XYZ file of C-alpha atoms in Angstrom:
445
model
C -24.218 5.910 11.819
C -27.339 7.923 11.658
C -28.142 10.943 9.517
C -30.369 13.962 9.938
C -32.563 14.315 6.828
C -33.088 17.962 5.701
C -35.970 19.234 3.624
C -35.296 20.592 0.133
C -35.585 24.177 1.382
C -33.102 23.767 4.287
C -30.278 25.917 3.390
C -26.647 24.859 3.755
C -25.369 26.066 7.141
C -22.940 28.973 7.018
C -23.051 29.393 3.246
C -23.074 33.080 2.046
C -25.576 32.101 -0.612
C -28.644 29.817 -0.884
C -27.953 26.163 -1.734
C -29.680 23.254 -0.292
C -28.112 21.454 2.563
C -26.525 18.206 1.433
C -27.325 16.161 4.502
C -25.579 13.796 4.376
C -22.997 14.908 1.883
C -22.857 13.287 -1.526
C -20.572 10.238 -1.501
C -21.691 9.172 1.958
C -22.537 5.500 2.265
C -26.245 5.280 3.205
C -25.977 1.766 4.676
C -22.949 2.798 6.757
C -23.574 0.160 9.499
C -23.460 -2.737 6.957
C -20.224 -4.826 7.067
C -20.547 -4.975 3.211
C -19.513 -1.375 2.928
C -15.819 -1.259 1.735
C -13.330 0.825 3.632
C -13.323 3.218 0.720
C -16.648 4.489 1.794
C -16.120 4.642 5.519
C -15.239 7.757 7.401
C -11.596 8.807 8.086
C -10.509 10.898 11.076
C -7.609 13.233 11.014
C -7.144 15.265 14.308
C -10.392 17.425 14.248
C -11.322 16.580 10.757
C -13.630 13.771 9.620
C -13.914 12.844 5.982
C -17.104 11.017 4.836
C -15.140 8.749 2.498
C -11.553 7.959 1.497
C -11.456 10.012 -1.768
C -9.423 13.224 -2.229
C -8.774 15.319 -5.251
C -5.031 15.362 -5.780
C -3.678 18.839 -6.347
C -3.463 19.441 -10.123
C -1.999 22.638 -11.605
C -4.490 24.293 -13.913
C -2.367 27.291 -14.994
C -5.425 29.525 -14.809
C -4.806 32.004 -12.000
C -4.412 35.768 -12.322
C -1.388 37.015 -10.524
C -1.876 34.161 -8.107
C -5.559 34.863 -7.569
C -8.100 31.971 -8.261
C -10.806 32.691 -10.764
C -14.389 31.398 -11.524
C -12.656 28.552 -13.353
C -11.451 27.195 -10.074
C -14.723 27.612 -8.444
C -16.321 25.513 -11.052
C -13.779 22.810 -11.371
C -12.961 22.418 -7.639
C -16.519 22.959 -6.515
C -17.753 20.428 -9.095
C -15.686 17.580 -7.683
C -16.791 18.395 -4.140
C -20.404 18.436 -5.272
C -20.015 14.941 -6.770
C -18.982 13.191 -3.611
C -15.275 13.837 -3.034
C -14.658 14.138 0.665
C -11.462 16.282 0.407
C -10.697 18.573 -2.550
C -7.177 19.943 -2.430
C -6.369 23.155 -4.290
C -3.444 22.893 -6.685
C 0.208 23.711 -5.738
C 0.000 27.291 -4.366
C 3.112 29.399 -4.283
C 4.173 30.814 -1.008
C 6.305 33.508 -2.810
C 5.818 35.048 -6.177
C 9.109 33.485 -7.454
C 7.898 30.123 -6.220
C 5.389 29.612 -8.990
C 6.012 27.037 -11.556
C 4.418 29.038 -14.264
C 3.176 32.723 -14.212
C -0.509 31.476 -14.105
C 0.002 29.435 -10.929
C -2.170 29.889 -7.710
C -0.545 31.839 -5.014
C -0.872 32.813 -1.396
C 1.927 35.296 -0.873
C -0.351 38.326 -0.290
C -3.598 39.026 1.413
C -5.525 39.886 -1.780
C -5.294 36.195 -2.769
C -7.314 35.075 0.373
C -10.780 36.134 -0.870
C -10.848 34.142 -4.113
C -9.785 31.078 -2.191
C -12.370 31.613 0.484
C -15.059 31.718 -2.302
C -14.020 28.245 -3.329
C -13.771 27.018 0.280
C -17.251 28.379 1.045
C -18.768 26.515 -1.821
C -16.976 23.230 -0.932
C -18.193 23.623 2.601
C -21.836 24.364 1.374
C -21.789 20.867 -0.148
C -20.838 19.281 3.243
C -17.233 18.445 2.062
C -13.768 19.409 3.184
C -11.168 21.785 1.490
C -7.413 21.530 1.496
C -4.676 23.508 -0.082
C -1.132 22.421 -1.213
C 1.532 24.996 -0.365
C 4.883 24.970 -2.138
C 7.781 26.625 -3.827
C 8.920 25.489 -7.307
C 12.620 26.009 -6.685
C 14.659 25.455 -9.819
C 11.578 24.445 -11.800
C 10.040 27.891 -11.549
C 9.459 30.462 -14.330
C 8.530 28.018 -17.044
C 5.892 28.227 -19.726
C 2.423 27.000 -18.982
C 1.470 23.390 -20.074
C -1.143 25.130 -22.308
C 1.628 26.591 -24.419
C 1.958 24.493 -27.593
C 5.271 22.515 -27.655
C 6.937 21.525 -30.887
C 10.012 19.411 -31.725
C 13.205 21.340 -31.427
C 11.880 23.860 -28.916
C 14.918 25.323 -27.278
C 13.547 26.542 -24.013
C 10.810 26.098 -21.367
C 11.651 29.324 -19.729
C 8.983 32.022 -19.318
C 10.626 35.358 -20.034
C 9.797 38.664 -18.272
C 7.661 39.500 -21.393
C 5.681 36.377 -20.737
C 5.353 37.063 -17.056
C 8.331 35.147 -15.877
C 11.389 35.728 -13.612
C 14.188 33.693 -14.967
C 16.814 35.758 -13.232
C 15.211 35.199 -9.805
C 14.847 31.422 -9.699
C 16.023 29.910 -6.386
C 17.306 26.425 -5.505
C 19.442 24.795 -2.784
C 22.286 24.602 -5.254
C 22.716 26.334 -8.682
C 22.022 23.273 -10.794
C 19.427 23.682 -13.506
C 16.795 21.043 -14.062
C 17.865 20.714 -17.683
C 19.343 22.967 -20.483
C 15.857 24.183 -21.273
C 15.176 25.513 -17.757
C 16.596 28.690 -16.117
C 19.812 28.273 -14.165
C 18.788 28.958 -10.423
C 20.630 31.000 -7.804
C 21.942 28.999 -4.865
C 19.895 30.264 -1.917
C 21.527 32.237 0.852
C 20.704 31.579 4.457
C 18.633 34.705 4.295
C 16.626 33.309 1.366
C 16.043 30.077 3.195
C 14.695 31.957 6.180
C 12.398 33.967 3.889
C 10.911 30.693 2.404
C 10.312 29.244 5.760
C 8.565 32.408 6.946
C 6.622 32.487 3.675
C 5.243 28.934 4.325
C 4.110 30.119 7.729
C 2.547 33.420 6.400
C 0.723 31.469 3.563
C -0.433 28.866 6.121
C -1.963 31.676 8.248
C -3.702 33.104 5.189
C -5.015 29.551 4.374
C -6.573 29.519 7.826
C -8.244 32.861 7.191
C -9.623 31.443 3.942
C -11.254 28.630 5.967
C -9.268 25.652 4.743
C -9.722 22.408 6.747
C -6.178 21.108 6.082
C -2.879 22.179 4.547
C -0.508 19.959 2.503
C 3.183 20.906 2.273
C 4.575 20.130 -1.170
C 7.875 18.326 -0.831
C 7.682 16.279 -3.976
C 8.162 16.244 -7.761
C 11.474 18.045 -7.892
C 10.282 21.421 -6.410
C 12.188 23.304 -3.770
C 11.702 21.110 -0.717
C 12.218 17.930 -2.806
C 15.394 19.392 -4.324
C 16.707 19.958 -0.836
C 16.152 16.305 0.062
C 18.205 14.909 -2.754
C 22.005 14.751 -2.637
C 21.946 15.087 -6.452
C 20.341 18.555 -6.349
C 21.505 19.645 -2.932
C 25.249 20.016 -2.839
C 25.372 22.667 -0.063
C 28.100 22.498 2.508
C 26.349 24.302 5.273
C 23.776 23.032 7.790
C 21.251 22.634 4.881
C 23.305 20.147 2.868
C 25.365 17.003 2.961
C 24.109 14.596 5.542
C 20.460 13.164 5.686
C 19.966 15.357 8.768
C 20.974 18.470 6.966
C 19.170 17.703 3.719
C 15.914 17.184 5.569
C 16.334 20.274 7.723
C 14.556 22.669 5.421
C 11.504 20.421 5.253
C 11.519 19.885 8.997
C 11.784 23.623 9.735
C 8.942 24.437 7.279
C 6.765 21.739 8.920
C 7.535 23.330 12.307
C 6.741 26.842 11.133
C 3.437 25.728 9.638
C 2.359 23.704 12.592
C 3.061 26.632 14.805
C 0.654 28.974 13.034
C -2.282 26.604 12.294
C -4.916 25.452 14.822
C -4.132 22.394 16.937
C -7.249 20.627 15.539
C -6.169 21.196 11.875
C -4.434 18.167 10.228
C -1.170 18.701 8.408
C -0.286 16.731 5.356
C 3.048 16.378 3.563
C 3.602 15.099 -0.010
C 6.956 13.568 -0.925
C 8.556 11.915 -3.832
C 9.576 8.679 -2.068
C 12.209 8.003 -4.762
C 13.686 10.097 -7.489
C 14.191 6.952 -9.602
C 17.876 7.582 -10.070
C 19.110 4.273 -8.423
C 20.256 3.105 -11.903
C 23.207 5.600 -11.705
C 24.757 3.744 -8.716
C 25.271 7.072 -7.124
C 23.564 8.369 -4.003
C 20.097 9.701 -4.651
C 16.911 10.246 -2.641
C 15.366 6.719 -2.388
C 12.803 4.630 -0.511
C 15.095 3.776 2.514
C 15.615 7.552 3.152
C 11.858 8.136 2.710
C 11.163 5.442 5.366
C 13.594 7.137 7.702
C 11.976 10.590 7.062
C 8.454 9.135 7.444
C 9.249 7.817 10.896
C 10.281 11.253 11.979
C 7.274 13.085 10.667
C 4.572 12.111 13.315
C 6.513 13.651 16.118
C 6.749 16.849 14.051
C 2.972 17.028 13.885
C 2.314 15.552 10.413
C -0.961 13.564 10.268
C -0.842 12.162 6.747
C 2.058 11.431 4.338
C 1.021 11.693 0.681
C 3.354 9.297 -1.180
C 4.251 10.062 -4.782
C 7.518 9.553 -6.645
C 9.712 11.166 -9.214
C 10.007 14.526 -10.840
C 13.388 15.751 -9.610
C 15.635 14.497 -12.483
C 14.951 14.499 -16.219
C 16.917 11.231 -16.436
C 14.754 9.226 -14.021
C 13.953 5.651 -15.127
C 10.549 4.403 -13.968
C 9.061 0.998 -14.639
C 5.426 2.023 -14.660
C 2.616 -0.343 -13.740
C -0.714 0.408 -12.056
C 0.646 0.059 -8.503
C 4.119 1.469 -9.047
C 3.615 4.209 -6.576
C 0.875 2.629 -4.456
C 3.229 -0.298 -3.538
C 5.728 2.114 -2.136
C 3.036 3.933 -0.143
C 2.188 0.489 1.355
C 5.730 -0.221 2.306
C 6.052 3.096 4.006
C 2.656 2.556 5.811
C 3.792 -0.830 7.119
C 7.022 0.568 8.414
C 5.426 3.564 10.162
C 2.784 1.367 11.776
C 5.480 -1.071 12.955
C 7.139 1.652 15.080
C 6.142 1.137 18.710
C 5.013 4.008 20.898
C 4.856 7.697 20.006
C 2.503 9.320 17.604
C 1.207 7.724 14.466
C 0.569 8.948 10.907
C -1.708 7.934 8.068
C -0.709 7.332 4.470
C -2.199 8.624 1.089
C -1.593 6.934 -2.137
C -1.700 8.571 -5.598
C -0.988 7.584 -9.130
C -2.912 5.751 -11.984
C -6.034 5.204 -9.901
C -8.530 4.748 -12.700
C -10.968 1.962 -11.606
C -13.300 1.314 -8.763
C -11.643 -1.973 -7.909
C -8.198 -0.327 -7.686
C -9.502 2.459 -5.435
C -11.233 -0.170 -3.214
C -8.116 -2.385 -2.947
C -5.699 0.356 -1.977
C -7.490 1.259 1.316
C -9.387 -1.943 2.148
C -8.766 -3.065 5.641
C -8.946 -6.501 7.183
C -10.884 -7.549 10.261
C -7.583 -7.615 12.169
C -6.770 -4.113 11.344
C -10.165 -2.482 11.654
C -10.902 1.039 10.749
C -8.940 3.653 12.463
C -7.878 7.272 12.253
C -5.716 9.777 14.086
C -7.085 11.132 17.373
C -6.949 14.791 18.274
C -3.685 14.240 20.161
C -2.217 12.590 17.025
C -2.135 9.037 18.388
C -3.590 6.186 16.417
C -7.147 5.061 17.232
C -7.334 1.360 16.239
C -10.902 0.388 17.225
C -14.193 1.455 15.876
C -15.402 1.978 19.490
C -12.665 4.615 19.853
C -13.966 6.611 16.886
C -17.693 7.421 17.196
C -19.353 6.909 13.859
C -16.585 4.945 12.197
C -17.512 1.726 10.400
C -15.513 -1.386 11.168
C -15.033 -3.553 8.125
C -14.648 -7.249 8.719
C -14.128 -8.477 5.156
C -11.092 -9.107 2.901
C -9.237 -11.502 5.266
C -5.591 -11.335 4.385
C -5.986 -8.101 2.410
C -2.827 -5.967 2.730
C -3.839 -2.303 3.109
C -1.496 0.020 1.173
C -3.036 3.432 2.268
C -5.682 5.180 4.178
C -6.767 7.801 1.607
C -6.840 7.587 -2.236
C -5.734 10.786 -3.920
C -7.084 10.905 -7.514
C -5.965 13.290 -10.263
C -6.295 12.728 -13.865
C -9.273 10.286 -13.477
C -11.355 13.124 -12.097
C -10.532 15.190 -15.168
C -11.836 12.245 -17.300
C -14.779 11.453 -15.086
C -15.896 14.056 -12.513
C -18.382 11.442 -11.340
C -15.739 8.967 -10.363
C -16.835 8.689 -6.644
C -20.462 8.142 -7.609
C -19.592 5.684 -10.386
C -17.154 3.779 -8.165
C -19.905 3.430 -5.474
C -22.313 2.132 -8.209
C -19.808 -0.372 -9.479
C -18.987 -1.663 -5.966
C -22.673 -1.967 -5.092
C -22.625 0.726 -2.449
C -25.666 2.968 -2.040
C -24.376 6.437 -1.569
C -26.006 9.856 -1.190
C -26.179 11.882 -4.466
C -26.343 15.680 -4.610
C -29.889 16.646 -4.169
C -29.979 18.492 -7.533
C -28.582 15.444 -9.373
C -30.760 12.561 -7.877
C -32.765 12.111 -11.120
C -29.528 11.150 -12.807
C -28.519 8.466 -10.317
C -26.924 5.252 -11.808
C -29.512 2.450 -11.973
């Protein structure tokens, strides 16, 4: 791979303000043709999108929006990660309807006035040569709760945000009228008209995201929010076409995917996040689990999904999780293996998230063997399995026998602790990467 070297006064192309072009972008491996470069610092292709490395900022709720509008806080926090080498920065869970917010201070995209603040963030991320994504969702029965910034105390009787606190406890929606817990609002069971409104809202928000300039969209179907609730037989007890069987419980998600795919450009990749298990197997009752996630995952490529972001949990307060560093990553690897084993048809990449705190862990999650090679998804959605098929992609021929668990590493809390995690990881792995022009004097030595 070759790079054009800009001068310090070369402005970033298309930016509505002066900032020097980051060419190549921060976090790009400078010895990209070397076989010693780990997969973590090789490009990834998704439809018409190319990421310079395999790092993404996982969506993290900041509870800092004003009536759904992002503020300068988001410009600084999201822009800061992009500036420091993250290839894909994903804006936090953004509500497609006002009653789809988790807390009153959540990001939203249910009206046109919310486009401009998002575009400001996107423009800055693009000025750094990086890519921007947004996670769209609806909180379902976990809506209208108090911000995480509200001090909790033992014996607190409620999590509900009242109308005086900006909440809407009387207008919380869910597949079935089952509260998350006694401290949450009791939701209304959605009518078919409500369901149609939600599907249309996802489409409308996606169209606004395109106007804001986002490079990709992620549909939030995890962590016990509306689409996740619909998947689970514990929280979805409907007796119509949206409840009961696996086909019916997955219908809402499939219809949302179709609605979003229909309004975004063909070249724009579509991501979906799921909770692969709700960790309720201990009850010996039917729940959403890994086998059902495997079944769903095999359906998604033909629906136009390019990457499945694999998380777990969040749908039940009584979940029982045995936590270890790879407790979610291993499930992502299981799903990846199953999806790749399917013969014919379109293919889909996998993202892994959770407890990624070290350079070695990040490296190991995506490291590919010489047999597998480096690959991506072509514009037509099919899998490209050879470096020759993807111009500019590095083929890594190390780590014989390494079992790749995912194709993209989504990092959340570690970026809060260490905004320089990408640059520090490169240093610890011995990879020479580009630093932001303005920060070069601070480069690790």
